[in-house]
Coordinates of C-alpha atoms in Angstrom, one line a residue:
M930 CA 28.4 -58.7 37.7
K931 CA 29.9 -57.0 40.7
S932 CA 30.2 -58.4 44.2
Q933 CA 28.3 -57.4 47.4
N934 CA 31.5 -55.9 48.8
E935 CA 31.8 -53.6 45.8
L936 CA 28.2 -52.6 46.4
R937 CA 29.0 -51.7 50.0
T938 CA 32.0 -49.7 49.0
L939 CA 30.1 -47.8 46.4
L940 CA 27.3 -47.2 48.9
R941 CA 29.7 -45.7 51.4
S942 CA 31.3 -43.5 48.7
I943 CA 28.0 -41.7 48.0
D944 CA 27.0 -41.2 51.6
H945 CA 25.7 -37.7 52.3
K946 CA 25.7 -36.8 48.6
S947 CA 22.6 -35.5 46.7
Y948 CA 19.9 -38.1 46.3
P949 CA 20.4 -38.7 42.5
A950 CA 23.8 -40.3 43.3
Y951 CA 21.8 -43.4 44.4
K952 CA 21.3 -44.1 40.6
S953 CA 24.9 -45.3 40.4
L954 CA 23.7 -48.4 42.4
A955 CA 21.6 -49.7 39.5
G956 CA 22.8 -53.1 38.2
E957 CA 23.5 -56.6 39.3
W958 CA 25.2 -57.5 42.5
K959 CA 26.3 -61.0 43.5
F960 CA 25.5 -62.0 47.1
D961 CA 26.4 -65.3 48.7
R962 CA 23.2 -67.2 47.9
Y963 CA 21.4 -64.9 45.5
T964 CA 21.8 -62.1 43.0
L965 CA 20.4 -58.7 43.8
V966 CA 19.3 -56.6 40.9
I967 CA 18.5 -52.9 41.3
D968 CA 16.3 -52.2 38.3
H969 CA 15.2 -48.6 38.9
V970 CA 16.2 -46.0 41.5
Q971 CA 13.6 -43.5 42.6
G972 CA 14.3 -39.8 41.9
D973 CA 13.8 -38.6 45.5
P974 CA 12.7 -40.1 48.8
F975 CA 9.1 -38.9 48.2
A976 CA 8.8 -40.5 44.8
S977 CA 7.5 -44.1 44.1
P978 CA 10.0 -46.5 45.8
S979 CA 12.9 -48.1 43.9
S980 CA 12.3 -51.4 42.1
L981 CA 14.6 -54.4 42.9
H982 CA 14.5 -58.1 42.4
V983 CA 16.5 -61.1 43.6
E984 CA 17.4 -64.2 41.5
I985 CA 18.0 -67.6 43.2
P986 CA 19.0 -70.6 41.2
H987 CA 17.1 -73.9 41.7
T988 CA 20.3 -75.6 42.9
L989 CA 20.2 -73.3 45.9
A990 CA 16.5 -72.8 46.5
R991 CA 16.0 -76.6 46.2
F992 CA 12.2 -76.7 45.9
P993 CA 11.2 -80.1 44.6
E994 CA 10.8 -80.0 40.8
E995 CA 7.5 -81.8 40.9
Y996 CA 6.0 -78.8 42.7
Y997 CA 6.4 -76.4 39.8
R998 CA 6.4 -78.8 36.8
K999 CA 2.6 -78.2 36.2
D1000 CA 1.3 -74.7 35.8
C1001 CA -1.2 -75.0 38.6
G1002 CA 1.5 -76.0 41.1
R1003 CA 3.9 -73.4 39.9
I1004 CA 1.4 -70.5 40.2
A1005 CA 0.3 -71.7 43.6
L1006 CA 3.9 -72.0 44.8
Q1007 CA 4.7 -68.5 43.4
D1008 CA 1.7 -67.1 45.3
F1009 CA 2.8 -68.8 48.5
L1010 CA 6.3 -67.4 48.2
V1011 CA 5.0 -63.8 47.7
R1012 CA 3.0 -64.2 50.9
Q1013 CA 6.0 -65.5 52.8
V1014 CA 8.2 -62.5 51.6
G1015 CA 5.4 -60.1 52.5
K1016 CA 5.3 -61.5 56.1
Q1017 CA 9.0 -61.1 56.4
F1018 CA 8.9 -57.5 55.1
E1019 CA 6.4 -56.6 57.7
Q1020 CA 9.0 -57.1 60.4
Y1021 CA 11.4 -54.7 58.8
N1022 CA 9.2 -52.2 57.1
F1023 CA 10.3 -48.6 57.9
K1024 CA 12.9 -49.9 60.4
A1025 CA 15.4 -47.9 58.4
K1026 CA 14.7 -44.2 59.1
G1027 CA 14.5 -41.1 56.9
S1028 CA 12.3 -38.8 54.9
G1029 CA 9.3 -39.8 52.7
K1030 CA 9.3 -43.5 51.8
S1031 CA 12.7 -44.1 53.3
G1032 CA 12.9 -47.6 54.8
L1033 CA 9.8 -49.0 52.9
L1034 CA 10.0 -52.7 52.1
S1035 CA 7.0 -53.9 50.1
I1036 CA 5.8 -56.6 47.7
S1037 CA 2.4 -57.5 46.2
R1038 CA -0.2 -58.0 48.9
C1039 CA -2.2 -61.2 48.0
G1040 CA -5.9 -61.6 48.7
Q1041 CA -7.9 -64.8 49.1
A1042 CA -7.5 -65.9 45.4
V1043 CA -4.4 -67.3 43.8
L1044 CA -3.2 -65.1 40.9
E1045 CA -0.2 -65.2 38.7
R1046 CA 1.8 -62.1 39.6
S1047 CA 4.9 -60.4 38.3
A1048 CA 6.1 -60.3 42.0
C1049 CA 7.3 -63.9 41.7
Q1050 CA 8.3 -66.1 38.8
I1051 CA 9.6 -69.6 38.8
T1052 CA 11.6 -70.1 35.6
D1053 CA 13.7 -73.0 34.2
K1054 CA 16.7 -71.5 35.9
G1055 CA 15.3 -70.5 39.3
L1056 CA 13.3 -68.0 41.3
I1057 CA 12.8 -64.3 40.5
V1058 CA 11.2 -62.2 43.2
R1059 CA 10.4 -58.5 42.6
F1060 CA 9.7 -55.9 45.3
H1061 CA 10.1 -52.3 46.3
V1062 CA 12.5 -50.5 48.6
G1063 CA 12.4 -46.9 49.7
F1064 CA 16.0 -45.7 49.6
P1065 CA 16.7 -43.7 52.8
A1066 CA 17.6 -40.1 53.0
F1067 CA 17.3 -37.1 55.3
G1068 CA 15.7 -34.4 53.2
R1069 CA 17.2 -35.1 49.9
T1070 CA 20.6 -36.2 51.2
I1071 CA 21.6 -39.8 51.0
N1072 CA 21.7 -41.8 54.2
A1073 CA 23.9 -44.7 53.1
G1074 CA 24.1 -46.2 56.6
E1075 CA 20.3 -46.9 56.6
L1076 CA 20.3 -48.4 53.1
D1077 CA 23.3 -50.6 54.2
K1078 CA 21.0 -52.0 57.0
I1079 CA 18.3 -52.8 54.4
L1080 CA 20.5 -54.4 51.8
F1081 CA 23.0 -56.2 54.0
D1082 CA 21.0 -57.0 57.1
F1083 CA 17.2 -56.9 56.6
L1084 CA 16.9 -58.2 53.0
P1085 CA 19.2 -61.2 53.4
R1086 CA 17.2 -62.3 56.5
C1087 CA 14.0 -62.0 54.6
V1088 CA 15.3 -63.9 51.6
E1089 CA 16.8 -66.7 53.7
N1090 CA 13.6 -67.1 55.7
S1091 CA 11.1 -67.1 52.8
L1092 CA 12.7 -68.3 49.6
F1093 CA 14.8 -71.4 50.5
Y1094 CA 12.9 -74.7 50.8
A1095 CA 15.0 -75.9 53.8
R1096 CA 13.9 -72.9 55.9
L1097 CA 10.1 -73.4 55.2
D1098 CA 7.6 -75.9 56.6
G1099 CA 7.8 -78.7 54.0
K1100 CA 4.3 -80.0 54.8
R1101 CA 2.8 -76.6 54.4
V1102 CA 4.5 -76.1 51.0
E1103 CA 3.3 -79.5 49.9
G1104 CA -0.3 -78.7 51.0
V1105 CA -0.3 -75.6 48.9
V1106 CA 0.8 -77.5 45.7
H1107 CA -1.5 -80.4 46.4
L1108 CA -4.5 -78.1 46.8
A1109 CA -3.8 -76.5 43.5
E1110 CA -3.5 -79.9 41.8
D1111 CA -6.8 -81.0 43.3
Q1112 CA -8.5 -77.8 42.1
E1113 CA -7.1 -78.3 38.6
A1114 CA -8.2 -82.0 38.7
L1115 CA -11.7 -81.0 39.7
R1116 CA -11.9 -78.4 36.9
Q1117 CA -11.0 -81.1 34.4
I1118 CA -13.7 -83.3 35.8
L1119 CA -16.3 -80.5 35.4
R1120 CA -15.3 -80.2 31.7
E1121 CA -15.5 -83.9 31.1
E1122 CA -18.9 -84.2 32.9
K1123 CA -20.4 -81.1 31.2
L1124 CA -20.8 -79.3 34.4
V1125 CA -20.5 -75.5 34.7
A1126 CA -20.0 -75.1 38.5
F1127 CA -19.4 -77.1 41.6
V1128 CA -19.9 -76.0 45.3
A1129 CA -18.5 -78.4 47.8
N1130 CA -20.4 -79.4 50.9
G1131 CA -19.1 -77.5 53.9
S1132 CA -18.0 -74.4 51.9
V1133 CA -18.2 -71.1 53.6
L1134 CA -19.8 -68.7 51.0
P1135 CA -20.5 -65.4 52.9
R1136 CA -17.7 -62.9 53.3
K1137 CA -16.9 -61.0 56.5
S1138 CA -18.1 -57.7 55.2
G1139 CA -18.5 -55.6 52.1
V1140 CA -14.9 -54.5 52.3
S1141 CA -13.3 -57.8 53.5
D1142 CA -13.0 -60.9 51.4
L1143 CA -12.3 -63.1 54.5
P1144 CA -14.8 -65.8 55.4
M1145 CA -17.7 -64.8 57.7
A1146 CA -17.4 -66.4 61.1
D1147 CA -20.3 -68.6 62.3
S1148 CA -22.0 -68.7 58.9
V1149 CA -24.1 -71.6 57.7
P1150 CA -21.9 -74.0 55.8
F1151 CA -23.2 -75.0 52.3
T1152 CA -25.1 -78.3 51.9
S1153 CA -26.0 -79.6 48.5
P1154 CA -29.6 -80.7 47.7
A1155 CA -29.6 -84.5 47.3
S1156 CA -30.8 -84.4 43.7
M1157 CA -27.8 -82.3 42.6
E1158 CA -25.1 -83.9 44.8
R1159 CA -22.2 -85.5 43.1
T1160 CA -19.1 -87.2 44.6
F1161 CA -15.7 -87.1 42.9
V1162 CA -12.3 -88.5 43.8
L1163 CA -9.3 -86.0 43.7
P1164 CA -5.6 -87.0 43.6
H1165 CA -4.7 -85.8 47.1
K1166 CA -7.9 -84.9 49.0
G1167 CA -9.7 -88.1 47.9
R1168 CA -13.5 -88.1 47.9
I1169 CA -15.3 -84.8 47.8
S1170 CA -19.1 -84.2 47.6
G1171 CA -21.1 -81.1 46.7
M1172 CA -23.6 -79.5 44.4
A1173 CA -22.8 -80.0 40.7
V1174 CA -24.5 -77.6 38.3
P1175 CA -25.0 -79.0 34.9
E1176 CA -25.0 -77.2 31.6
G1177 CA -28.2 -75.5 30.6
I1178 CA -30.3 -72.8 32.4
T1179 CA -30.2 -72.9 36.2
L1180 CA -32.5 -70.5 38.2
I1181 CA -31.8 -69.5 41.8
V1182 CA -34.9 -68.1 43.7
G1183 CA -35.9 -67.5 47.2
G1184 CA -37.0 -64.8 49.7
G1185 CA -34.9 -61.7 50.3
Y1186 CA -31.8 -62.2 52.5
H1187 CA -31.9 -66.0 52.1
G1188 CA -28.6 -66.2 50.3
K1189 CA -29.4 -66.0 46.5
S1190 CA -26.8 -63.4 45.6
T1191 CA -24.3 -64.8 48.1
L1192 CA -24.4 -68.1 46.2
L1193 CA -24.1 -66.4 42.8
E1194 CA -21.2 -64.2 44.0
A1195 CA -19.3 -67.3 45.2
I1196 CA -19.9 -69.0 41.9
Q1197 CA -18.7 -66.0 39.9
M1198 CA -15.5 -65.9 41.8
G1199 CA -15.1 -69.7 41.3
V1200 CA -13.2 -68.8 38.1
Y1201 CA -10.2 -68.3 40.4
D1202 CA -8.6 -70.8 42.8
H1203 CA -8.7 -69.8 46.5
I1204 CA -6.2 -70.5 49.3
A1205 CA -6.7 -73.0 52.1
G1206 CA -8.9 -71.6 54.8
D1207 CA -10.9 -69.3 52.5
G1208 CA -14.0 -71.5 52.6
R1209 CA -14.3 -71.5 48.8
E1210 CA -11.4 -73.8 48.0
F1211 CA -13.7 -76.1 46.1
V1212 CA -16.2 -73.6 44.7
L1213 CA -15.2 -73.9 41.1
T1214 CA -16.8 -72.5 38.0
E1215 CA -16.4 -72.8 34.2
D1216 CA -13.2 -70.8 33.5
T1217 CA -14.9 -68.5 30.9
A1218 CA -17.9 -67.6 33.1
L1219 CA -18.9 -64.0 32.7
K1220 CA -21.1 -61.9 35.1
L1221 CA -23.5 -59.7 33.1
R1222 CA -25.1 -56.5 34.4
A1223 CA -26.6 -53.2 33.2
E1224 CA -24.0 -50.5 32.8
D1225 CA -25.6 -47.2 32.2
G1226 CA -23.4 -44.6 30.4
R1227 CA -20.8 -47.0 29.0
S1228 CA -19.4 -46.8 25.5
I1229 CA -20.4 -49.3 22.8
R1230 CA -18.7 -49.4 19.4
N1231 CA -20.0 -51.3 16.4
V1232 CA -21.7 -54.1 18.3
D1233 CA -24.4 -56.2 16.7
I1234 CA -27.2 -56.2 19.3
S1235 CA -29.9 -57.1 16.9
L1236 CA -30.5 -60.4 18.8
F1237 CA -32.1 -58.2 21.5
I1238 CA -32.8 -54.8 20.1
N1239 CA -34.3 -53.9 16.7
D1240 CA -36.4 -51.3 14.9
L1241 CA -35.4 -48.3 17.1
P1242 CA -37.6 -45.2 16.5
N1243 CA -34.6 -43.2 15.4
K1244 CA -33.8 -45.9 12.8
K1245 CA -30.4 -46.4 14.4
D1246 CA -28.5 -49.5 13.0
T1247 CA -28.5 -52.1 15.7
K1248 CA -26.2 -54.4 13.7
K1249 CA -23.4 -51.9 14.1
F1250 CA -24.7 -50.2 17.2
T1251 CA -22.6 -47.3 18.5
T1252 CA -23.2 -45.0 21.4
E1253 CA -21.2 -43.0 24.0
D1254 CA -24.0 -43.2 26.6
A1255 CA -25.6 -46.6 26.6
S1256 CA -28.9 -47.3 28.5
G1257 CA -29.3 -50.2 30.9
S1258 CA -30.9 -52.4 28.2
T1259 CA -28.5 -51.6 25.4
S1260 CA -25.5 -52.0 27.7
Q1261 CA -26.6 -55.4 28.8
A1262 CA -27.4 -56.5 25.3
A1263 CA -24.0 -55.4 24.2
A1264 CA -22.4 -57.3 27.1
V1265 CA -24.1 -60.5 26.1
V1266 CA -22.8 -60.2 22.5
E1267 CA -19.4 -59.2 23.6
G1268 CA -19.3 -62.1 25.9
I1269 CA -20.1 -64.5 23.1
E1270 CA -17.3 -62.9 21.1
A1271 CA -14.9 -63.5 24.0
G1272 CA -15.7 -67.2 24.0
T1273 CA -17.8 -67.3 27.2
R1274 CA -19.7 -70.5 27.8
L1275 CA -21.5 -69.5 31.0
F1276 CA -23.4 -66.3 31.7
L1277 CA -24.1 -65.3 35.4
I1278 CA -26.9 -62.8 35.9
D1279 CA -28.4 -61.3 39.1
E1280 CA -31.9 -59.7 38.5
D1281 CA -31.0 -57.0 41.0
T1282 CA -28.3 -55.5 38.8
S1283 CA -30.0 -56.1 35.5
A1284 CA -32.2 -53.9 33.3
T1285 CA -35.7 -55.1 33.9
N1286 CA -37.0 -54.4 30.4
F1287 CA -34.0 -56.3 29.0
M1288 CA -34.7 -59.4 31.1
V1289 CA -38.5 -59.9 30.8
R1290 CA -41.8 -58.4 29.7
D1291 CA -44.9 -59.8 31.4
E1292 CA -48.2 -60.7 29.5
F1293 CA -50.1 -57.6 30.7
M1294 CA -47.3 -55.3 29.5
Q1295 CA -47.3 -57.0 26.1
Q1296 CA -51.1 -56.4 25.9
V1297 CA -50.7 -52.7 26.7
I1298 CA -47.5 -52.1 24.6
S1299 CA -47.9 -54.3 21.5
R1300 CA -44.8 -56.2 20.2
D1301 CA -44.5 -54.1 17.1
K1302 CA -44.0 -51.0 19.3
E1303 CA -41.4 -52.7 21.5
P1304 CA -37.9 -52.9 20.0
I1305 CA -36.5 -55.1 22.8
T1306 CA -36.5 -58.9 22.6
P1307 CA -36.0 -59.8 26.3
F1308 CA -33.3 -62.2 27.5
L1309 CA -36.1 -64.6 28.6
E1310 CA -36.8 -65.3 24.9
R1311 CA -33.2 -65.8 23.9
A1312 CA -31.7 -67.8 26.8
G1313 CA -33.0 -71.1 25.5
D1314 CA -31.4 -70.6 22.1
L1315 CA -28.2 -69.3 23.6
Y1316 CA -27.8 -72.8 25.2
E1317 CA -29.3 -75.0 22.5
K1318 CA -27.7 -73.2 19.4
A1319 CA -24.6 -71.5 20.9
G1320 CA -23.7 -73.8 23.8
I1321 CA -23.8 -71.0 26.4
S1322 CA -25.4 -71.9 29.8
T1323 CA -26.9 -69.4 32.2
I1324 CA -27.2 -69.2 36.0
L1325 CA -29.7 -66.6 36.9
V1326 CA -30.9 -65.2 40.2
A1327 CA -34.5 -64.0 40.1
G1328 CA -37.0 -62.9 42.7
S1329 CA -39.7 -60.9 41.0
S1330 CA -40.9 -62.7 37.9
G1331 CA -42.1 -66.3 37.5
A1332 CA -41.6 -66.2 33.8
F1333 CA -38.1 -67.6 34.1
F1334 CA -39.5 -70.9 35.6
Y1335 CA -40.6 -71.8 32.1
I1336 CA -37.1 -71.8 30.6
A1337 CA -35.2 -73.2 33.6
D1338 CA -33.7 -76.7 33.4
H1339 CA -33.0 -76.6 37.2
I1340 CA -34.5 -74.5 39.9
L1341 CA -32.9 -73.9 43.3
M1342 CA -34.7 -72.2 46.1
M1343 CA -32.5 -70.7 48.8
D1344 CA -34.1 -71.3 52.2
C1345 CA -32.3 -69.9 55.2
Y1346 CA -29.0 -70.1 53.3
R1347 CA -29.5 -73.7 52.2
P1348 CA -30.4 -74.7 48.6
V1349 CA -33.5 -76.8 47.9
D1350 CA -34.1 -78.3 44.5
I1351 CA -37.7 -77.4 43.6
T1352 CA -37.6 -78.1 39.9
E1353 CA -40.2 -80.8 39.7
R1354 CA -42.6 -79.0 42.0
V1355 CA -42.4 -75.7 40.0
K1356 CA -42.7 -77.5 36.7
G1357 CA -45.9 -79.0 38.0
L1358 CA -47.3 -75.6 38.9
C1359 CA -46.4 -74.1 35.6
G1360 CA -49.1 -76.2 33.9
G1361 CA -51.7 -74.3 35.8
H1362 CA -50.6 -70.9 34.5
T1363 CA -50.6 -69.2 31.2
A1364 CA -47.1 -69.7 29.7
P1365 CA -45.3 -66.5 28.6
R1366 CA -43.6 -66.3 25.3
V1367 CA -40.1 -67.9 25.8
K1368 CA -38.9 -68.2 22.2
A1369 CA -38.2 -65.5 19.6
P1370 CA -37.5 -66.1 15.9
G1371 CA -34.3 -65.2 14.1
F1372 CA -31.6 -66.4 16.4
A1373 CA -28.2 -66.1 14.8
V1374 CA -24.7 -65.6 16.4
P1375 CA -23.1 -62.5 15.0
A1376 CA -20.1 -62.9 12.7
F1377 CA -17.7 -60.9 14.9
E1378 CA -15.8 -59.1 12.2
R1379 CA -15.4 -55.8 13.9
V1380 CA -12.2 -54.1 12.8
L1381 CA -10.5 -51.8 15.2
P1382 CA -9.6 -48.4 13.6
A1383 CA -6.1 -47.0 13.6
F1384 CA -5.9 -45.2 16.9
W1385 CA -2.7 -43.2 16.4
K1386 CA 0.0 -42.4 13.8
A1387 CA 3.6 -41.7 14.5
Q1388 CA 5.0 -38.8 12.6
K1389 CA 8.7 -38.0 12.6
G1390 CA 9.2 -40.3 15.6
R1391 CA 6.8 -38.3 17.8
G1392 CA 3.8 -39.8 19.5
R1393 CA 0.4 -38.5 18.6
G1394 CA -2.9 -38.5 20.6
W1395 CA -5.9 -40.5 19.6
D1396 CA -7.3 -37.5 17.8
G1397 CA -4.1 -37.0 15.9
K1398 CA -3.1 -34.0 18.0
E1399 CA -0.1 -33.6 20.1
P1400 CA -0.7 -35.0 23.7
E1401 CA -0.8 -32.4 26.4
T1402 CA 1.5 -34.5 28.6
K1403 CA 5.2 -34.8 28.0
N1404 CA 6.3 -38.1 26.5
V1405 CA 7.8 -40.2 29.1
G1406 CA 9.4 -43.7 29.0
F1407 CA 9.0 -46.7 31.2
A1408 CA 9.9 -46.3 34.9
G1409 CA 13.6 -45.7 35.0
G1410 CA 13.8 -44.6 31.4
P1411 CA 15.6 -41.5 30.0
E1412 CA 12.9 -39.1 31.0
G1413 CA 13.3 -39.7 34.7
D1414 CA 11.1 -41.2 37.3
A1415 CA 7.7 -42.7 36.2
Q1416 CA 4.9 -43.3 38.7
R1417 CA 4.6 -47.0 38.3
E1418 CA 3.9 -48.5 41.7
G1419 CA 1.8 -47.3 44.6
R1420 CA 3.3 -46.5 47.9
N1421 CA 2.3 -50.0 49.3
G1422 CA 3.3 -51.8 46.1
R1423 CA -0.2 -53.0 45.4
G1424 CA -1.0 -50.9 42.3
R1425 CA -3.9 -49.1 44.1
G1426 CA -4.4 -45.5 43.1
H1427 CA -1.1 -45.1 41.5
G1428 CA 0.2 -43.9 38.2
G1429 CA 2.3 -45.9 35.8
D1430 CA 4.0 -44.8 32.6
S1431 CA 3.7 -47.4 29.8
R1432 CA 6.4 -48.9 27.7
H1433 CA 5.3 -46.8 24.7
D1434 CA 6.6 -43.3 24.4
H1435 CA 3.4 -42.1 22.9
M1436 CA 1.1 -43.4 25.6
K1437 CA 0.9 -42.9 29.3
T1438 CA -1.1 -45.2 31.6
K1439 CA -2.4 -44.8 35.1
S1440 CA -4.6 -47.0 37.2
F1441 CA -7.0 -46.2 40.0
G1442 CA -7.6 -49.4 42.0
L1443 CA -10.6 -51.4 40.9
E1444 CA -12.4 -48.3 39.5
S1445 CA -10.6 -47.5 36.2
F1446 CA -7.4 -46.9 34.4
S1447 CA -6.4 -44.2 31.9
M1448 CA -4.4 -44.3 28.7
D1449 CA -3.2 -40.8 27.8
R1450 CA -6.4 -38.8 28.2
E1451 CA -8.9 -41.7 27.7
E1452 CA -10.3 -43.4 30.8
V1453 CA -11.5 -47.1 30.8
N1454 CA -14.0 -47.7 33.5
V1455 CA -13.8 -51.2 35.0
R1456 CA -16.0 -50.6 38.1
Y1457 CA -18.7 -52.9 36.8
L1458 CA -16.4 -55.8 35.8
E1459 CA -17.3 -57.7 39.0
Q1460 CA -14.9 -60.6 38.4
L1461 CA -11.8 -58.3 38.7
L1462 CA -10.7 -58.8 42.2
D1463 CA -7.2 -57.2 42.5
P1464 CA -6.0 -53.7 41.6
E1465 CA -2.9 -55.4 40.1
Q1466 CA -5.1 -57.0 37.5
V1467 CA -6.3 -53.5 36.5
N1468 CA -2.7 -52.3 36.3
A1469 CA -1.8 -55.3 34.1
L1470 CA -4.9 -54.6 31.8
A1471 CA -3.6 -51.1 31.2
H1472 CA -0.3 -52.6 30.0
L1473 CA -1.8 -55.3 27.9
L1474 CA -4.2 -53.0 26.2
C1475 CA -1.5 -50.5 25.6
Y1476 CA 0.5 -53.2 23.8
G1477 CA -2.6 -54.4 21.9
L1478 CA -3.4 -51.0 20.5
E1479 CA 0.1 -50.7 19.2
Q1480 CA -0.6 -53.8 17.2
V1481 CA -3.6 -52.2 15.4
M1482 CA -2.0 -48.9 14.3
D1483 CA -2.8 -49.9 10.7
G1484 CA -6.5 -50.3 11.4
R1485 CA -6.8 -53.7 9.9
K1486 CA -7.2 -56.1 12.8
T1487 CA -10.4 -57.3 14.2
V1488 CA -11.2 -57.3 18.0
R1489 CA -10.6 -61.0 18.2
Q1490 CA -7.3 -60.8 16.3
T1491 CA -6.1 -58.0 18.6
V1492 CA -6.9 -59.8 21.8
E1493 CA -5.4 -63.0 20.5
S1494 CA -2.2 -61.2 19.6
I1495 CA -2.0 -59.8 23.2
W1496 CA -2.8 -63.2 24.7
N1497 CA -0.4 -65.1 22.5
A1498 CA 2.4 -62.7 23.4
W1499 CA 1.7 -63.3 27.1
E1500 CA 1.6 -67.1 26.7
K1501 CA 4.9 -67.2 24.9
Q1502 CA 6.9 -64.5 26.7
G1503 CA 5.2 -63.7 30.0
W1504 CA 5.3 -60.1 31.2
K1505 CA 8.3 -59.0 29.0
P1506 CA 6.4 -57.8 25.9
F1507 CA 4.4 -55.4 28.1
A1508 CA 7.3 -54.0 30.1
G1509 CA 10.2 -51.8 29.2
S1510 CA 13.7 -52.2 30.4
F1511 CA 12.5 -54.3 33.4
V1512 CA 9.4 -56.2 34.6
P1513 CA 7.9 -54.4 37.6
C1514 CA 6.4 -55.8 40.7
G1515 CA 2.7 -54.9 40.8
L1516 CA 1.0 -56.8 37.9
A1517 CA -1.4 -59.7 38.2
K1518 CA -2.7 -61.7 35.2
P1519 CA -6.3 -61.0 34.3
R1520 CA -8.6 -63.3 32.4
I1521 CA -9.1 -62.9 28.6
Q1522 CA -12.8 -62.1 29.3
E1523 CA -11.7 -58.9 31.2
L1524 CA -9.2 -58.0 28.4
Y1525 CA -12.1 -58.1 25.9
A1526 CA -14.2 -56.1 28.2
C1527 CA -11.6 -53.3 28.6
L1528 CA -11.0 -53.1 24.9
N1529 CA -14.8 -52.8 24.3
R1530 CA -15.0 -50.0 26.9
F1531 CA -12.1 -48.0 25.6
R1532 CA -13.6 -44.9 24.1
G1533 CA -10.5 -44.0 22.1

């Protein structure tokens, strides 16, 4: 490892040279209180910025060990540190002048949720913080003086002010960790008490706008109906009260614009912890909860949807159903079965985004179209068995059909944004109406033995496309690899709308915000995976899926085995198996449910 003085000398020696001379700076450099590592140097000032990271030992950072001993506290502290570095970078961003991205200082931009990101890792030895810097130049000529400002003036100030415990507000750091520990304690209570969701009294559920996840000002705070209110004692916060949703089938009804979907959206995002001040700090949901919706046009491959669809007129096999252009009903049927395969214990459904014919058929329609002419068994007739025989609960928002009243264990009516428990009143009214058919015979959970085919074969050391043909694009390595610069991070370091070459020389990945990502020439559409909330999760999914497909090149692993191999690799080694020569900034850990969903939507 070389010293910071040697770095400064080398920097001066390449001043005014051609931009590629910057690559001589790659490596480890010892500063007074941290080690600076230049992982990858951009090819020119207009390319994606250079990747760097700093390493600080615990003996110098001096954060209390109890803050990061538990995973929940460690992840929350990492998230807090990324936010602190980001605030510091804002003060110096583009203060160094030059062409293109010269002077850029960026790190992952965190939202309202707490996610595990590659931008910061707390290890047994210390802190690792990854970020991007635009190395300055005028045209394509090195401007070493401006980079000297960044590396020896701006960056040391940012590191000192954000990554050393003595320079931070100790009470605030403690509050971040204590909130995470309270959230984890409450999740454990939910599991023990057989509850699938909890919404604390006083929570702020509406968001500022359709493009902002910030809490809405002057909104009506949540208040639990008395019949569903529970009080728990948390380690740091103490007593907390709110609406506890038990296992089973819960129906949310009410007039338009009274808050039904807002409540469901808050519950669906309760699979993540949220930061203090978000309003949803104690809106927590069963970890495996999955939002279901119709998804016209999606790909389905060998999925047993016979629980819901049988006897198609074209005699197509619904036990191994395959289509490149699914309808609303077949896509939602497949999503249910794939969710079961992924280990989901709670389905979340909004009638507004569901296929009507998949959800329910009223009595009159059944008289007009006899059952032997209708291949669809609606969700209404399977929801009870899903809970009783498979242990999968459902929270359903409905506004147009009263048939769901007959299967619901709990019924909430949203009245001017406040929930009212109307279960007893509605059950009394049900006796005066003709009950619809709410059970269907032949319930059986599929075996889930789908085997993934061999997607590619390497011949003579050369990568092949999914169809066995040579890819049109040139094989390129991981960012900083022998083939030159790879488009890994976006210009703001958030992974939004950027490209990224994978670690595999036969596969090239590129992500497009929360819309999709591509692997070579195949695109995976994630637009309707509503519980993905950060583009960095999409970027990570591309890397995880790329790694997973490499594991099934022999065509002998099932879907479950493939996902488990990916997840086990992450649990044991973190980001390293999915990276190349270095771990980049710009990745956020997704849930295993979204990993299953992406694999199921991969048309390759």
